[in-house]
Amino acid sequence: MKMSEYDIIVIGAGVAGGVFAASQESNRKILVIERDLTEPDRIIGELMQPGGMQALKAMNLQHLVDNIDAHEVDGYKLIKGDEAFTIFYSEVEKNIKGVGLRNGKFLTNIREELKKHDNIDLIQGNVTEIIEENDVIKGVKYTDANGQEITQLAPLTVVCDGPLSIFRSKLSKPNKNVTSYFMGLVLKDLDLEFPSLGHMILSGDSPILVYPITSNEYRILIDYPGEKAPRIGAKSIEKFKEDISAVLPLEMVASFHSALENDELKVMPNHSMKAQAFRRKGGVLLGDSLNMRHPVTGGGMTATFNDIISLNKALKTVDFHDADKLENAIQSYYNTRSKDVETINILANALYKVFRNDDLKDACFEYLRKGGEKSWGPLSILAGVNRNKKYLLKHFFKVAMQHPVHFITKPKKQMKLYKDAVGIIRPILKEEERPAIV
Ligand SMILES: Cc1cc2nc3c(=O)[nH]c(=O)nc-3n(C[C@H](O)[C@H](O)[C@H](O)COP(=O)(O)OP(=O)(O)OC[C@H]3O[C@@H](n4cnc5c(N)ncnc54)[C@H](O)[C@@H]3O)c2cc1C
C-alpha cells in the first residue's frame, strides 16, 4: 500500500472528532472527513456541564463557545408539583459555570476552528469503508462531495461517527440499549425567575428538562420512556400537549403551546452503551461511537472531552509509524479513561432510573432539597468536576437511607426503597466496572 500524507484520519467532525482534531499538536497532519458540513439543527449536546468547560479550557479550546449567543448556566432548579428549590454550581466551587448553546452553532465554531489550522484538512465526504490489511486498520474509503470514491491512508484512524455509528463494530463489541426518547422543542420568550438555571421538572412520570441555549431560547427535552419511539400523529400530539401542559410550570405553558405550533418536534433515542473496544492496530473510538449514557444529566460532551484528554495524553510522545507503540498507547487510553468518565456514566444511568421510580424520585428530591453538602455534593458529580465514585455512591445510598427510623416505623416501604436503590445501582456498577477493552 502507498504511504500516507496524513498521520491521523478522523471520521466525523462532530463534537468528538472536531474537538479531538482541534486539540492536536501542529506537527501532526490530520484529515477530518465529515459527511455533512452544513450547520445541523439538533436537540443533542446543548448543555455543557462545568466539567466540560474545564476540559475545553485544559485543551485551550474554551473559545469554541464564544460568539454564538451561548447562555451561562449556573445550576439547577428542581421542580416537583408545587415544590421547587435551586442548587447553584457556585456552592460546589467558586467560578464554575456551565453553558447552554445551540449544538449546530457550536459545531460550526468547531469546524471554523479546524479551517484555521494548517495541519488539518477538513473535507466533506461520506466514509463508506474502513480499510484493513492483516487485521490492521490502514485508512478509509470515502465518497466526496462530487460523488468520487477516494482512498486515504494513515497510521491512525479515529472513529467518531456518533451515536448511530456504523463503524463501531469494527473496533468494539457494541451492546447498545435504548432506554427512552427525548422529544425536543425550542421555547421562546420565557419569563423565568432564574433564566440561567437548568430546570429539572419531576412532576410527571418521566423527567422534563428546560435550559437556556441562547439569550431568548430554551431547549425543552421531554422524556418518552421505553424502547419504542413515540408516535407523532395529530391525535397523539393533542394528547401529548394535554399531558405535558398538566405537569409544566405555568410560566412555561404558553411558550410550549406556541413551540408545538411553530417549531418542529424533534425526537432522538437515548442510548446507553458500555465501552467495549477490541485490541486493534491502527484504529481507535471516541465519543458516542465508543460509549453512551442517558442524557438526563447532560454529561455526554464532558465525558467525550475527558476521553480526548486521556487519548491525547496516551498519544503524546508516540511515534505514529511504530505500529506496536501506537497500539500500546491506544490500549493505555482504553485502560485509563474510565476513572474520568465512570461517575458521569453511573450518575446519568442511575438518576434516570431513580426519576422513573416514584418513591426514589421523592426521596431524591427530599434529599437534594436539604441543602448544604446534600445538595452540592451530588451536583459536583453531575457537573463533572468531582469524579470520586465512592462519593457518588455515598450520596446515592444516603438518598435511600435518609430515614433509618423508617426501617422500624414503615419497614415494608423502607425495605422496598432500599431494594429498589440496590436494584438500580448494582447492574450499572457491574457494567461500568468491566474493562473498556475486551
Ligand atoms: C437527546 C440527546 C440530548 C443530549 N444532550 C446533551 C447535553 O445537553 N449535554 C451533553 O454534554 N451531551 C448531550 N448529549 C450527548 C452528546 O450529544 C454526545 O455525547 C455528543 O454529541 C457525542 O459527540 P460525537 O462526536 O460522538 O457525535 P456527533 O456529535 O453526533 O458527531 C458525529 C459526526 O460524525 C458524522 N458522521 C457520521 N457518519 C459519518 C460517515 N460515515 N462519514 C463521515 N462523517 C460521518 C456526523 O455527520 C456527525 O457530524 C445528548 C444526547 C442525546 C441523544
mmCIF file of C-alpha atoms in Angstrom, residues 3 24 37-38 46 53 57 60 131 175 197 218 223 235 245-246 308 380 417 423:
data_model
loop_
_atom_site.group_PDB
_atom_site.id
_atom_site.type_symbol
_atom_site.label_atom_id
_atom_site.label_comp_id
_atom_site.label_asym_id
_atom_site.label_seq_id
_atom_site.Cartn_x
_atom_site.Cartn_y
_atom_site.Cartn_z
ATOM 1 C CA MET A 3 2.463 5.797 2.102
ATOM 2 C CA GLN A 24 -3.786 18.045 18.263
ATOM 3 C CA LEU A 37 -20.599 20.285 6.748
ATOM 4 C CA THR A 38 -23.771 22.375 6.805
ATOM 5 C CA GLU A 46 -26.630 21.694 24.091
ATOM 6 C CA MET A 53 -15.932 23.741 30.106
ATOM 7 C CA LYS A 57 -10.077 25.085 28.810
ATOM 8 C CA ASN A 60 -7.093 25.748 25.135
ATOM 9 C CA ILE A 131 -9.650 -0.350 5.071
ATOM 10 C CA ASN A 175 -24.143 -3.543 23.222
ATOM 11 C CA LEU A 197 -30.678 27.725 35.565
ATOM 12 C CA TYR A 218 -34.686 27.495 25.915
ATOM 13 C CA ASP A 223 -38.611 12.149 28.132
ATOM 14 C CA LYS A 235 -54.287 12.697 17.800
ATOM 15 C CA SER A 245 -49.259 21.126 29.915
ATOM 16 C CA ALA A 246 -50.591 19.455 33.075
ATOM 17 C CA ILE A 308 -9.963 13.242 24.285
ATOM 18 C CA SER A 380 -20.476 18.276 41.988
ATOM 19 C CA LEU A 417 -36.952 1.755 48.785
ATOM 20 C CA GLY A 423 -31.614 -2.985 42.131
#
